[in-house]
PDB file of C-alpha atoms in Angstrom:
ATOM      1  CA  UNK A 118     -58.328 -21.945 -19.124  1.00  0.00           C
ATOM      2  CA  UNK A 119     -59.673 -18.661 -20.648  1.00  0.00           C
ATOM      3  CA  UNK A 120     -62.867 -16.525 -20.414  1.00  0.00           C
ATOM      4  CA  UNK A 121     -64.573 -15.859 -23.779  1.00  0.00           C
ATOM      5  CA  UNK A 122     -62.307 -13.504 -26.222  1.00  0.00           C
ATOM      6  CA  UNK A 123     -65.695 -11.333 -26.386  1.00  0.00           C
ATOM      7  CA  UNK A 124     -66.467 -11.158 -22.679  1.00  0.00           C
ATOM      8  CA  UNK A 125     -68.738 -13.273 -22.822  1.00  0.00           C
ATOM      9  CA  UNK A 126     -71.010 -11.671 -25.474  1.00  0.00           C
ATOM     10  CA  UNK A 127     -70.159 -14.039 -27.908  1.00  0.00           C
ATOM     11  CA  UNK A 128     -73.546 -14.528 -30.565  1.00  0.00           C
ATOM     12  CA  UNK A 129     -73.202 -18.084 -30.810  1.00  0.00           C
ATOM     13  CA  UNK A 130     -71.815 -20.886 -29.331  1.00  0.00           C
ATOM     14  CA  UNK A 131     -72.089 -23.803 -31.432  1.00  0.00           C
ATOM     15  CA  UNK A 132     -71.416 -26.867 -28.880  1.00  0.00           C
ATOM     16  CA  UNK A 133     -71.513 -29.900 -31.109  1.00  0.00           C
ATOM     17  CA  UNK A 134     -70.906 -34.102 -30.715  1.00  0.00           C
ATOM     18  CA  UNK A 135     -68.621 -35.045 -33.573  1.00  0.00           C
ATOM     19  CA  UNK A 136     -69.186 -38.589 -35.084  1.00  0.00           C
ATOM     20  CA  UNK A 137     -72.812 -38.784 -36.807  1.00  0.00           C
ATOM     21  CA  UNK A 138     -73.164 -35.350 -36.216  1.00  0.00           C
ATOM     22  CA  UNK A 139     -71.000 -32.390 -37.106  1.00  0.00           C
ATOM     23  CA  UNK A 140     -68.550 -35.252 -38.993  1.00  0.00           C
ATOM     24  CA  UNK A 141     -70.691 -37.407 -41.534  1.00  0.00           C
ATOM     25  CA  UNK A 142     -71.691 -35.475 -44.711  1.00  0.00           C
ATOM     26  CA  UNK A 143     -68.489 -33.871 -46.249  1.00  0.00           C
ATOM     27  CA  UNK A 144     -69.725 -31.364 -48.821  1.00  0.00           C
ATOM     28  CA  UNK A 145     -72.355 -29.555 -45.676  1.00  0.00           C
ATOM     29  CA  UNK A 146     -69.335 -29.870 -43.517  1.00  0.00           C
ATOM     30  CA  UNK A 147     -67.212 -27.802 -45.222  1.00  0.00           C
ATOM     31  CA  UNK A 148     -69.873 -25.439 -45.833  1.00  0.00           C
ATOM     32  CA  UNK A 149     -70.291 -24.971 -42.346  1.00  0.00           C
ATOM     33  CA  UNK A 150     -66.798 -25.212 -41.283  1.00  0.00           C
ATOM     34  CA  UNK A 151     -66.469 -21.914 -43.722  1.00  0.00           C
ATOM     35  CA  UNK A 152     -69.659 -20.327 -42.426  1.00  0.00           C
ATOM     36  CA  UNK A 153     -67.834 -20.327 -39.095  1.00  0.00           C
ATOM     37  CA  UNK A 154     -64.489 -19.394 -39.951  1.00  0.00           C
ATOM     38  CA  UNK A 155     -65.482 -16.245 -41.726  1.00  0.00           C
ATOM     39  CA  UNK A 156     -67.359 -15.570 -38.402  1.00  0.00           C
ATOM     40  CA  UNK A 157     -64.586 -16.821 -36.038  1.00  0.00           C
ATOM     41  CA  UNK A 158     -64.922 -13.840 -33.917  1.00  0.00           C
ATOM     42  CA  UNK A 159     -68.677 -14.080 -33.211  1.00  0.00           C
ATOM     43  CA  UNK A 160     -68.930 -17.920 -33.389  1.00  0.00           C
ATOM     44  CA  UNK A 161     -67.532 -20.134 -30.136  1.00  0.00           C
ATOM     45  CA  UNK A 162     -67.222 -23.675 -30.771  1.00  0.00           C
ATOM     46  CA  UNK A 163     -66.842 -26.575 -28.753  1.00  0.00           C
ATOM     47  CA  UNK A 164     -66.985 -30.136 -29.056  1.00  0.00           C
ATOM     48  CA  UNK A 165     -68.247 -32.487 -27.210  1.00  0.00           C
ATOM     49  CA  UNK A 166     -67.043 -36.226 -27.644  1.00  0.00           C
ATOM     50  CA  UNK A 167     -67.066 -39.607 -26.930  1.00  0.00           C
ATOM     51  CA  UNK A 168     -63.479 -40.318 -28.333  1.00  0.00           C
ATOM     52  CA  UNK A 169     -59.965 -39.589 -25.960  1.00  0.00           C
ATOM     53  CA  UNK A 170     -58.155 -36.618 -26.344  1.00  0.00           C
ATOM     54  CA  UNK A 171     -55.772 -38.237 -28.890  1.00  0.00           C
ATOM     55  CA  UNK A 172     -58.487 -39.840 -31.071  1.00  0.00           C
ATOM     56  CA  UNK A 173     -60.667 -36.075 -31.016  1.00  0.00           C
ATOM     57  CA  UNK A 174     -57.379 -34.645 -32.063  1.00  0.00           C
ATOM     58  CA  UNK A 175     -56.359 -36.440 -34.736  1.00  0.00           C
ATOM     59  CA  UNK A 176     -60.326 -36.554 -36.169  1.00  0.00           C
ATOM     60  CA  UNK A 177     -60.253 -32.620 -36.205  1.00  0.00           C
ATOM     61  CA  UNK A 178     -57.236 -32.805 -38.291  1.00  0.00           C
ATOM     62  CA  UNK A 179     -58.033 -35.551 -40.850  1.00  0.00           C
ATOM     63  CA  UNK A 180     -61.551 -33.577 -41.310  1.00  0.00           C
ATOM     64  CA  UNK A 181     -59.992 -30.017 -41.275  1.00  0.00           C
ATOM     65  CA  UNK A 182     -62.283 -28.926 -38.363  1.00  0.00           C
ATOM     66  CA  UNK A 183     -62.115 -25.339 -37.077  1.00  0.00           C
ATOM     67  CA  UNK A 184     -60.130 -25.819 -33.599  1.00  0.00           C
ATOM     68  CA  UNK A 185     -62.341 -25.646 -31.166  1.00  0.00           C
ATOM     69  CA  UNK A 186     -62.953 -23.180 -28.008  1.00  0.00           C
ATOM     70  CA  UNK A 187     -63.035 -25.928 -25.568  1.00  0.00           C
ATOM     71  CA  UNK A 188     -62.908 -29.827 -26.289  1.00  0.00           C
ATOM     72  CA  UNK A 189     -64.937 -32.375 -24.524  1.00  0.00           C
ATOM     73  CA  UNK A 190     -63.584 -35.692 -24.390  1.00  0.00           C
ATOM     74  CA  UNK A 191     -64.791 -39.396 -23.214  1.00  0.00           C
ATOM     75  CA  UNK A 192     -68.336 -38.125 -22.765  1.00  0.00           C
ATOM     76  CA  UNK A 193     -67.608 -35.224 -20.323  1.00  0.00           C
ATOM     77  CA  UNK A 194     -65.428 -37.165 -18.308  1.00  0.00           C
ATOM     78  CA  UNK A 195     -62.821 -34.463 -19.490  1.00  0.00           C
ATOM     79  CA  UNK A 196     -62.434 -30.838 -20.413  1.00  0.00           C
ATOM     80  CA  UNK A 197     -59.700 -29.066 -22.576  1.00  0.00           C
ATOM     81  CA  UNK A 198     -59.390 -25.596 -23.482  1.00  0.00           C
ATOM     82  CA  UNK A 199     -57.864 -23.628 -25.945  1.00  0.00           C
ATOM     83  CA  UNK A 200     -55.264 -22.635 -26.787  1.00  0.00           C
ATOM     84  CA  UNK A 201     -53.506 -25.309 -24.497  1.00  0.00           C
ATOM     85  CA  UNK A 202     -55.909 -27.856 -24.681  1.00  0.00           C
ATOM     86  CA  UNK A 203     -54.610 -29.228 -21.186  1.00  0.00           C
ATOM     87  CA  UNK A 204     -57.001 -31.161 -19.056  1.00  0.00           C
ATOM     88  CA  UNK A 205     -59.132 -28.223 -16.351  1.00  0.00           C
ATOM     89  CA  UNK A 206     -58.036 -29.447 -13.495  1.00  0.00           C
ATOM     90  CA  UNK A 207     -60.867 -28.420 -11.518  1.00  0.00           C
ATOM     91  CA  UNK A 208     -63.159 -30.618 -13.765  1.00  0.00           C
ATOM     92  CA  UNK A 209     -60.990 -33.226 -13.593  1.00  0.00           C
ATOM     93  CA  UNK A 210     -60.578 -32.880  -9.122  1.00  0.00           C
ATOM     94  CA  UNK A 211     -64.735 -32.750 -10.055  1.00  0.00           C
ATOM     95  CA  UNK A 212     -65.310 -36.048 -11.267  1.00  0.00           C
ATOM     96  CA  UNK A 213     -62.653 -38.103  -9.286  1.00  0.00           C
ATOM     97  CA  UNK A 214     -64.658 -37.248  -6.538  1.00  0.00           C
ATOM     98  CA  UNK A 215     -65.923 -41.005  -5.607  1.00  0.00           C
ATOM     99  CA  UNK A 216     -64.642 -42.278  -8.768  1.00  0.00           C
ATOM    100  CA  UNK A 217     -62.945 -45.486  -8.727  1.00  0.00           C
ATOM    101  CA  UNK A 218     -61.793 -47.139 -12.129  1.00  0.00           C
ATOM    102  CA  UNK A 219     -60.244 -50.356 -10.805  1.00  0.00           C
ATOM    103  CA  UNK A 220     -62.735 -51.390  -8.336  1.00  0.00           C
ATOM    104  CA  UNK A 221     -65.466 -50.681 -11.023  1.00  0.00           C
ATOM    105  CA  UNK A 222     -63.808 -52.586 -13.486  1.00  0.00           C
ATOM    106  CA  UNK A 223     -62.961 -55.146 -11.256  1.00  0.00           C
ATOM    107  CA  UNK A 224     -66.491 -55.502 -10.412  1.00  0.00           C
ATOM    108  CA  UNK A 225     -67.800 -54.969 -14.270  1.00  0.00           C
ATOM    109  CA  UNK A 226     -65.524 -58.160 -15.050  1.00  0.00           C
ATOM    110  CA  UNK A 227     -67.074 -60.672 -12.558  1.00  0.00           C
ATOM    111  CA  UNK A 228     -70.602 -59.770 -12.888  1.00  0.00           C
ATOM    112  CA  UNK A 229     -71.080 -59.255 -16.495  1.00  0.00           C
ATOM    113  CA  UNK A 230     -68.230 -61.216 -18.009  1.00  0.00           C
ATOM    114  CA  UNK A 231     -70.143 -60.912 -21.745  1.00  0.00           C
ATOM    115  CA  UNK A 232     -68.768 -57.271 -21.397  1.00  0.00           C
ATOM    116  CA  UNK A 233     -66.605 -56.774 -24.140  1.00  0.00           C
ATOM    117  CA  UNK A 234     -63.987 -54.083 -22.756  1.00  0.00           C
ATOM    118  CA  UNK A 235     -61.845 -52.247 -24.939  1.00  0.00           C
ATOM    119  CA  UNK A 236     -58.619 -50.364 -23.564  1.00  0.00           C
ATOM    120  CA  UNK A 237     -58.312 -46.535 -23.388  1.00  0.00           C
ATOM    121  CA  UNK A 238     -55.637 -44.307 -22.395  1.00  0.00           C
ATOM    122  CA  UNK A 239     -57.823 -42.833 -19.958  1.00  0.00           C
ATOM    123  CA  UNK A 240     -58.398 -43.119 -16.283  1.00  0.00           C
ATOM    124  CA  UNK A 241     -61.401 -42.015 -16.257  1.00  0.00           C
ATOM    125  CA  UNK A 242     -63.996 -43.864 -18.345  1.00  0.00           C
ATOM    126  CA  UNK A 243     -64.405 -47.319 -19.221  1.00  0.00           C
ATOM    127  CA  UNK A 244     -65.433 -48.153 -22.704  1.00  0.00           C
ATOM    128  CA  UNK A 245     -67.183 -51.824 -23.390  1.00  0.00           C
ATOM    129  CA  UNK A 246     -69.627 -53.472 -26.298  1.00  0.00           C
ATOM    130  CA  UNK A 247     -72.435 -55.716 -25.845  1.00  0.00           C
ATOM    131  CA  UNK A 248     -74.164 -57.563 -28.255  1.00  0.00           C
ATOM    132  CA  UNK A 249     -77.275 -57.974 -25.249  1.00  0.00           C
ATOM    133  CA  UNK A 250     -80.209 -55.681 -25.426  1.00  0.00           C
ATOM    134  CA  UNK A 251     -78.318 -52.144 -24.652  1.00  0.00           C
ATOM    135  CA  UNK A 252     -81.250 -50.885 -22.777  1.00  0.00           C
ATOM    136  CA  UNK A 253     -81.216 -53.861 -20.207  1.00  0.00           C
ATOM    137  CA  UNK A 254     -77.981 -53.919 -19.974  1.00  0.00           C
ATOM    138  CA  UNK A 255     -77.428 -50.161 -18.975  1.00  0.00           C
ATOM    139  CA  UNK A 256     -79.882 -50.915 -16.325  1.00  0.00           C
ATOM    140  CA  UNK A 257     -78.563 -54.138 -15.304  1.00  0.00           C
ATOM    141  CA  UNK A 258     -74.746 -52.156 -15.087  1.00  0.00           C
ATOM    142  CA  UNK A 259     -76.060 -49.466 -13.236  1.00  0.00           C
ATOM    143  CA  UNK A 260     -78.679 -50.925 -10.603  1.00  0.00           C
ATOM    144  CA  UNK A 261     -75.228 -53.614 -10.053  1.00  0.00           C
ATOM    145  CA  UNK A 262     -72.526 -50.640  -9.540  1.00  0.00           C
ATOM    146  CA  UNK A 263     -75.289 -48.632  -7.155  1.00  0.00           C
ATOM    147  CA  UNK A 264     -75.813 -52.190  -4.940  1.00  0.00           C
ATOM    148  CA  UNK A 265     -72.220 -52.130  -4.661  1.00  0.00           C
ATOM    149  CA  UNK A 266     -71.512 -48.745  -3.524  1.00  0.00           C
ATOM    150  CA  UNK A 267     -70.081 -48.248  -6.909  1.00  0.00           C
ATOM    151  CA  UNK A 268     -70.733 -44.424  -8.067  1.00  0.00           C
ATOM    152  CA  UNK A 269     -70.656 -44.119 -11.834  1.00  0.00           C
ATOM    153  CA  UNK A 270     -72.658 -42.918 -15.235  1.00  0.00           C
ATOM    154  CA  UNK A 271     -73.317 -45.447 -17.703  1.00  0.00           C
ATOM    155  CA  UNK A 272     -74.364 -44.115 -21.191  1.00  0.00           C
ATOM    156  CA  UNK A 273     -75.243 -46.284 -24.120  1.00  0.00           C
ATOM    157  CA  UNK A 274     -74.901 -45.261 -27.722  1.00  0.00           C
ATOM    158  CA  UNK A 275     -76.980 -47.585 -30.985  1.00  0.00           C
ATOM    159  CA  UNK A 276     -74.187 -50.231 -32.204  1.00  0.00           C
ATOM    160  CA  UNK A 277     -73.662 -51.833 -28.817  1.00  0.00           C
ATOM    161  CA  UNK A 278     -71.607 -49.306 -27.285  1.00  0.00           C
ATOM    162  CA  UNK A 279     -71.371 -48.937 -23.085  1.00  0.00           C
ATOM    163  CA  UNK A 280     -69.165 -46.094 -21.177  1.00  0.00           C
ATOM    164  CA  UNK A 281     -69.276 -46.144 -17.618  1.00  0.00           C
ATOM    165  CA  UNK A 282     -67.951 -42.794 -16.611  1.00  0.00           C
ATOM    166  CA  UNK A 283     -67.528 -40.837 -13.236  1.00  0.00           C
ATOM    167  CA  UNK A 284     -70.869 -39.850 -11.846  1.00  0.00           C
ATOM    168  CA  UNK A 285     -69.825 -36.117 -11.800  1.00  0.00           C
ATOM    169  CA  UNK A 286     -69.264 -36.456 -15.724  1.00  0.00           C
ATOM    170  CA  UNK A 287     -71.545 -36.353 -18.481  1.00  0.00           C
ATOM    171  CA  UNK A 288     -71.701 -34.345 -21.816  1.00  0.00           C
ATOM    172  CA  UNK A 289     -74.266 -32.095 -19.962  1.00  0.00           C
ATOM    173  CA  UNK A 290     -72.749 -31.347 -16.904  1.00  0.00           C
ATOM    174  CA  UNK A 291     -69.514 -30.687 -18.747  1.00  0.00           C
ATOM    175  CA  UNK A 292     -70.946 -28.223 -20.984  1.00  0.00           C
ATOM    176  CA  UNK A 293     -73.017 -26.050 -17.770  1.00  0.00           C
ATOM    177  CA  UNK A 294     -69.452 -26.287 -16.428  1.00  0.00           C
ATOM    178  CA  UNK A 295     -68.197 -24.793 -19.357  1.00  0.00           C
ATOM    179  CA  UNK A 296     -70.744 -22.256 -20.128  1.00  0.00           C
ATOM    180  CA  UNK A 297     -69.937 -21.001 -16.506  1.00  0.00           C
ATOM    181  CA  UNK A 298     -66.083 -20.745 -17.026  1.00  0.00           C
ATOM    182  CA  UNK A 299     -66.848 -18.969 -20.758  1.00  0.00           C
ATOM    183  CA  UNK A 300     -69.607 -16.546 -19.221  1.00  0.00           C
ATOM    184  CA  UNK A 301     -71.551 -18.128 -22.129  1.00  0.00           C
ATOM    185  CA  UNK A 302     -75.681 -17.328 -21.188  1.00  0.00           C
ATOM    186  CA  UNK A 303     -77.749 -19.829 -22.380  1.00  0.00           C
ATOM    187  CA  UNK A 304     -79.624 -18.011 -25.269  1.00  0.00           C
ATOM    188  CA  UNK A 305     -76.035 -18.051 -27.274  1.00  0.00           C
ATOM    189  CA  UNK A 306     -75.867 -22.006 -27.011  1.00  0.00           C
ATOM    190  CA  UNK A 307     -76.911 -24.119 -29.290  1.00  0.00           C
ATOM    191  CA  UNK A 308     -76.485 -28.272 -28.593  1.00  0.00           C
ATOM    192  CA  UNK A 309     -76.503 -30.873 -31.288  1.00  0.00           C
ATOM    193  CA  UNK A 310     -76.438 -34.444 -31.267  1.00  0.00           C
ATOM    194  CA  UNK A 311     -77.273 -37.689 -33.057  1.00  0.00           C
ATOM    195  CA  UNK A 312     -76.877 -40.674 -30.417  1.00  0.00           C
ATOM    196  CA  UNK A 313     -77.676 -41.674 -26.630  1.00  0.00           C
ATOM    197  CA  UNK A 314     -74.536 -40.087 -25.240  1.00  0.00           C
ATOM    198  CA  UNK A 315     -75.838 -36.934 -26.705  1.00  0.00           C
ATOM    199  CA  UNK A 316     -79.411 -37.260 -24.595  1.00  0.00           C
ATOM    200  CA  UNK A 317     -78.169 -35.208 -21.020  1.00  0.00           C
ATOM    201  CA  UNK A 318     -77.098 -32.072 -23.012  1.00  0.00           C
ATOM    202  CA  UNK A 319     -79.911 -32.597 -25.499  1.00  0.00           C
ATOM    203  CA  UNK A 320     -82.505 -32.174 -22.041  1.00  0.00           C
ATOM    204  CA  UNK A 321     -81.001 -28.988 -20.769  1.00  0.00           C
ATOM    205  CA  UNK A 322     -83.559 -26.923 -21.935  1.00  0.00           C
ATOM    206  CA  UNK A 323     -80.947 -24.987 -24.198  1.00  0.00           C
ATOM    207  CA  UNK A 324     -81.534 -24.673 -28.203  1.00  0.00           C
ATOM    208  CA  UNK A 325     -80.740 -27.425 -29.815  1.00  0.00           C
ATOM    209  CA  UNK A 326     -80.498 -29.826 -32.805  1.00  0.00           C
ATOM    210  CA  UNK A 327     -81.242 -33.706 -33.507  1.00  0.00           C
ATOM    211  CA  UNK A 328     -80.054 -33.978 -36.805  1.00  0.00           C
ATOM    212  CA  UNK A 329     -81.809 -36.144 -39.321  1.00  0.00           C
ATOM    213  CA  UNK A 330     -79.748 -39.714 -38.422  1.00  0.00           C
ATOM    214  CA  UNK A 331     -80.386 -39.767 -35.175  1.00  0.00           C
ATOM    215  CA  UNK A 332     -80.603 -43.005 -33.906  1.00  0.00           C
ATOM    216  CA  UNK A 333     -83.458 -45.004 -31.891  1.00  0.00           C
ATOM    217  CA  UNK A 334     -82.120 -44.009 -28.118  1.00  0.00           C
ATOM    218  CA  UNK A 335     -81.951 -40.186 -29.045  1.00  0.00           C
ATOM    219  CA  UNK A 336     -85.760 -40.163 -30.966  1.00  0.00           C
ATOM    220  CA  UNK A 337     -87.496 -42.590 -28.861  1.00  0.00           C
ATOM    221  CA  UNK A 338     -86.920 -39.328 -25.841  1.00  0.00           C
ATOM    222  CA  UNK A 339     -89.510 -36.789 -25.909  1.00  0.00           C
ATOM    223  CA  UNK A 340     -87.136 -33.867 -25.618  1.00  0.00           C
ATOM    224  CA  UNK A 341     -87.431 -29.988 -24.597  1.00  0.00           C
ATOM    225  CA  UNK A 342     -88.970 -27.959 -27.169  1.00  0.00           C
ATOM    226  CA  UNK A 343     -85.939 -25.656 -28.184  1.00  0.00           C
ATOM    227  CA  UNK A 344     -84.818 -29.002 -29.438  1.00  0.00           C
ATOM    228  CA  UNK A 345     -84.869 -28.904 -33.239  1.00  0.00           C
ATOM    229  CA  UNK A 346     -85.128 -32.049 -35.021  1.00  0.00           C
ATOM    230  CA  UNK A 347     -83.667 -31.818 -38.406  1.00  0.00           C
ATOM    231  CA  UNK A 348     -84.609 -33.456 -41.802  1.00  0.00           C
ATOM    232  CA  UNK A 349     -80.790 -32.784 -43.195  1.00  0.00           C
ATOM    233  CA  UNK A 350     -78.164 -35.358 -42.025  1.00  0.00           C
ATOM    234  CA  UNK A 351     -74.810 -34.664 -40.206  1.00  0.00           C
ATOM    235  CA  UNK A 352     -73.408 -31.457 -40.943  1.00  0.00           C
ATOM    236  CA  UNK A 353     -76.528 -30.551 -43.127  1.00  0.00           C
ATOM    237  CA  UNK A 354     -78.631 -31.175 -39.778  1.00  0.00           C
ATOM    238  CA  UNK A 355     -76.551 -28.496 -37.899  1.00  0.00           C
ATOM    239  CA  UNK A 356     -77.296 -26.288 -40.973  1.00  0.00           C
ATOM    240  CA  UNK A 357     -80.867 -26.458 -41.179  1.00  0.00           C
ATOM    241  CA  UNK A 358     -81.503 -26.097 -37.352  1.00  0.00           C
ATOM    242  CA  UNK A 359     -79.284 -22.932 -37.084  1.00  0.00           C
ATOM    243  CA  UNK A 360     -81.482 -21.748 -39.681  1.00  0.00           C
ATOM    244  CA  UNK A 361     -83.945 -23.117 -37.375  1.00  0.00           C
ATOM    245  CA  UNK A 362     -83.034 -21.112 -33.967  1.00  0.00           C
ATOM    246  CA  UNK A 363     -82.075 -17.620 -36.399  1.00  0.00           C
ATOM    247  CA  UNK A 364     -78.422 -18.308 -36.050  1.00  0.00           C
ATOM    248  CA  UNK A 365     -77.819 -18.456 -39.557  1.00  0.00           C
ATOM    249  CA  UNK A 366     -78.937 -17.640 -42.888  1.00  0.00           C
ATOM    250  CA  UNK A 367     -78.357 -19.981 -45.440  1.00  0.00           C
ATOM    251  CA  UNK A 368     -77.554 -17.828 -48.193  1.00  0.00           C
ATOM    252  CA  UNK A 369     -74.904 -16.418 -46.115  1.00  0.00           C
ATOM    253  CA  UNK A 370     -73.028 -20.444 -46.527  1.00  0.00           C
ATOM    254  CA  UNK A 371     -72.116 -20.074 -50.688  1.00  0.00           C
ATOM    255  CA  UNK A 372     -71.301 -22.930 -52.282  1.00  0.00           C
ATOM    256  CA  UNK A 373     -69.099 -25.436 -54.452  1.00  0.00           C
ATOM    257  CA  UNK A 374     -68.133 -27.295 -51.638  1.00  0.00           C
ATOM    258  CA  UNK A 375     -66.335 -29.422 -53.866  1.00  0.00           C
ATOM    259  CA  UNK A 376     -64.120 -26.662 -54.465  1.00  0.00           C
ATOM    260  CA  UNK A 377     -63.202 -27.001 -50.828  1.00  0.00           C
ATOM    261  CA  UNK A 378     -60.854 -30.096 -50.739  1.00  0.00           C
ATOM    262  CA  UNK A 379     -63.247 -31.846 -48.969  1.00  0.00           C
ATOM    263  CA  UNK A 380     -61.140 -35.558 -48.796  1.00  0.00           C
ATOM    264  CA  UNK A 381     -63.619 -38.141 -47.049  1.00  0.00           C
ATOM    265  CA  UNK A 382     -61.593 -39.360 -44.706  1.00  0.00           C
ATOM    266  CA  UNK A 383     -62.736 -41.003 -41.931  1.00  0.00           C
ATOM    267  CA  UNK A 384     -60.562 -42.899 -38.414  1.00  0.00           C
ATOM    268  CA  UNK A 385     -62.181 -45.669 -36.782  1.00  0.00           C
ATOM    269  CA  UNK A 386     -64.781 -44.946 -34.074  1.00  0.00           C
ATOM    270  CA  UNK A 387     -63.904 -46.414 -30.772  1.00  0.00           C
ATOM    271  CA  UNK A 388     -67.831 -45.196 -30.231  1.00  0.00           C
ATOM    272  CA  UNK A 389     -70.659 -43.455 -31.228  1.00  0.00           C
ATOM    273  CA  UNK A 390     -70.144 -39.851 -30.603  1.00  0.00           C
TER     274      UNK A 390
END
């Protein structure tokens, strides 16, 4: 774990959900990934996740994403910094606190056995799909695990994607932790999102960005307004609401992305965001 390189003074701190929203639009990514690497110094980045550490990892490399400052993984249930990228163990001593995967998944398996559940080298989230209404069924999940003495998060993402994570975690909490380690104040910060695991750092009242394909969980939310919502998809989003908040100025980005080596790829998502 590190402070800030700048003392805290950095000018922006770009704190960003990958899939459907910095990753999505190739050409604007690369754009932006250059806008920030010729301002590495004054630019902080970190993103926050809903993949594992190993999935985030190898995403940043197929895409050639500027390493990040800090990396958020399974939806704030986890915190790595650079240059080590080892789990903060304080976080993580944070949101074991009354978190207990086997009896929750235990209990998940006998009362909602249409759960689909999907394996993850984690111990501290548990991923599932429904095909059920995801609304009701994030409900349903979470009034069950409070009867039972269960304390958890569940967060729901378009696509039929449930994680049930410690109730300590959360993309928000994980990023107020973070700005707190950094010294990061909160007119540097700028969140942006696309999907329903995005919504808790999307309502912290910090500048922020919906970008244009947002789905229905994330626009059906009246959120704070410092909250951008962008036209421009993906990458392009981030773009137009930096240009938004005064971060950026677009002529500043160049162009031929093309030029860039840009390749497409793209790994499975074991969620959205």
């Amino acid at each position: 774990m590190r402070r800030d390189s700048a003392g805290g003074q950095s000018r922006l701190v770009l704190a960003t959900d990958l899939d459907g929203t910095l990753v999505g639009d190739g050409p604007s990514l690369v754009r932006l990934n250059k806008w920030i690497r010729d301002r590495r110094d004054a630019v902080a980045v970190v993103y926050l996740t809903g993949r594992h550490s190993g999935s985030a990892s190898g995403l940043i490399e197929c895409e050639g994403l500027v390493r990040p400052d800090v990396l958020v993984c399974n939806v704030g249930a986890e915190i790595r910094f650079a240059p080590s990228y080892d789990p903060d163990p304080a976080w993580e001593a944070r949101v074991r606190e009354g978190w207990n995967q086997a009896l929750v998944c235990a209990h998940l398996k006998a009362k909602f056995p249409h759960l689909v559940y999907h394996d993850l080298p984690t111990e501290l989230r548990l991923a599932y799909h429904t095909d059920s209404g995801l609304s009701e069924t994030r409900a349903a999940v979470a009034d069950s695990l409070r009867n039972a003495g269960l304390p958890a998060t569940v967060v729901v993402s378009t696509g039929g994607f449930m994680d049930v994570i410690p109730a300590q975690a959360g993309k928000g909490r994980a990023l107020r932790y973070v700005m707190q380690v950094m010294g990061w104040e909160d007119r540097c910060v700028i969140v942006c999102g696309d999907s329903g695991n995005d919504l808790d750092m999307l309502l912290l009242g910090l500048n922020g960005v919906v970008v244009g394909n947002a789905t229905e969980e994330v626009l059906g939310v009246r959120l704070p307004e410092a909250v951008y919502r962008a036209c421009g998809q993906c990458a392009e989003g981030i773009i137009e609401g930096l240009c938004h908040h005064g971060f950026m100025d677009e002529r500043d980005l160049g162009a031929t992305p093309e030029d860039e080596g840009w390749r497409g790829d793209e790994l499975g998502k074991e969620s959205a965001g």
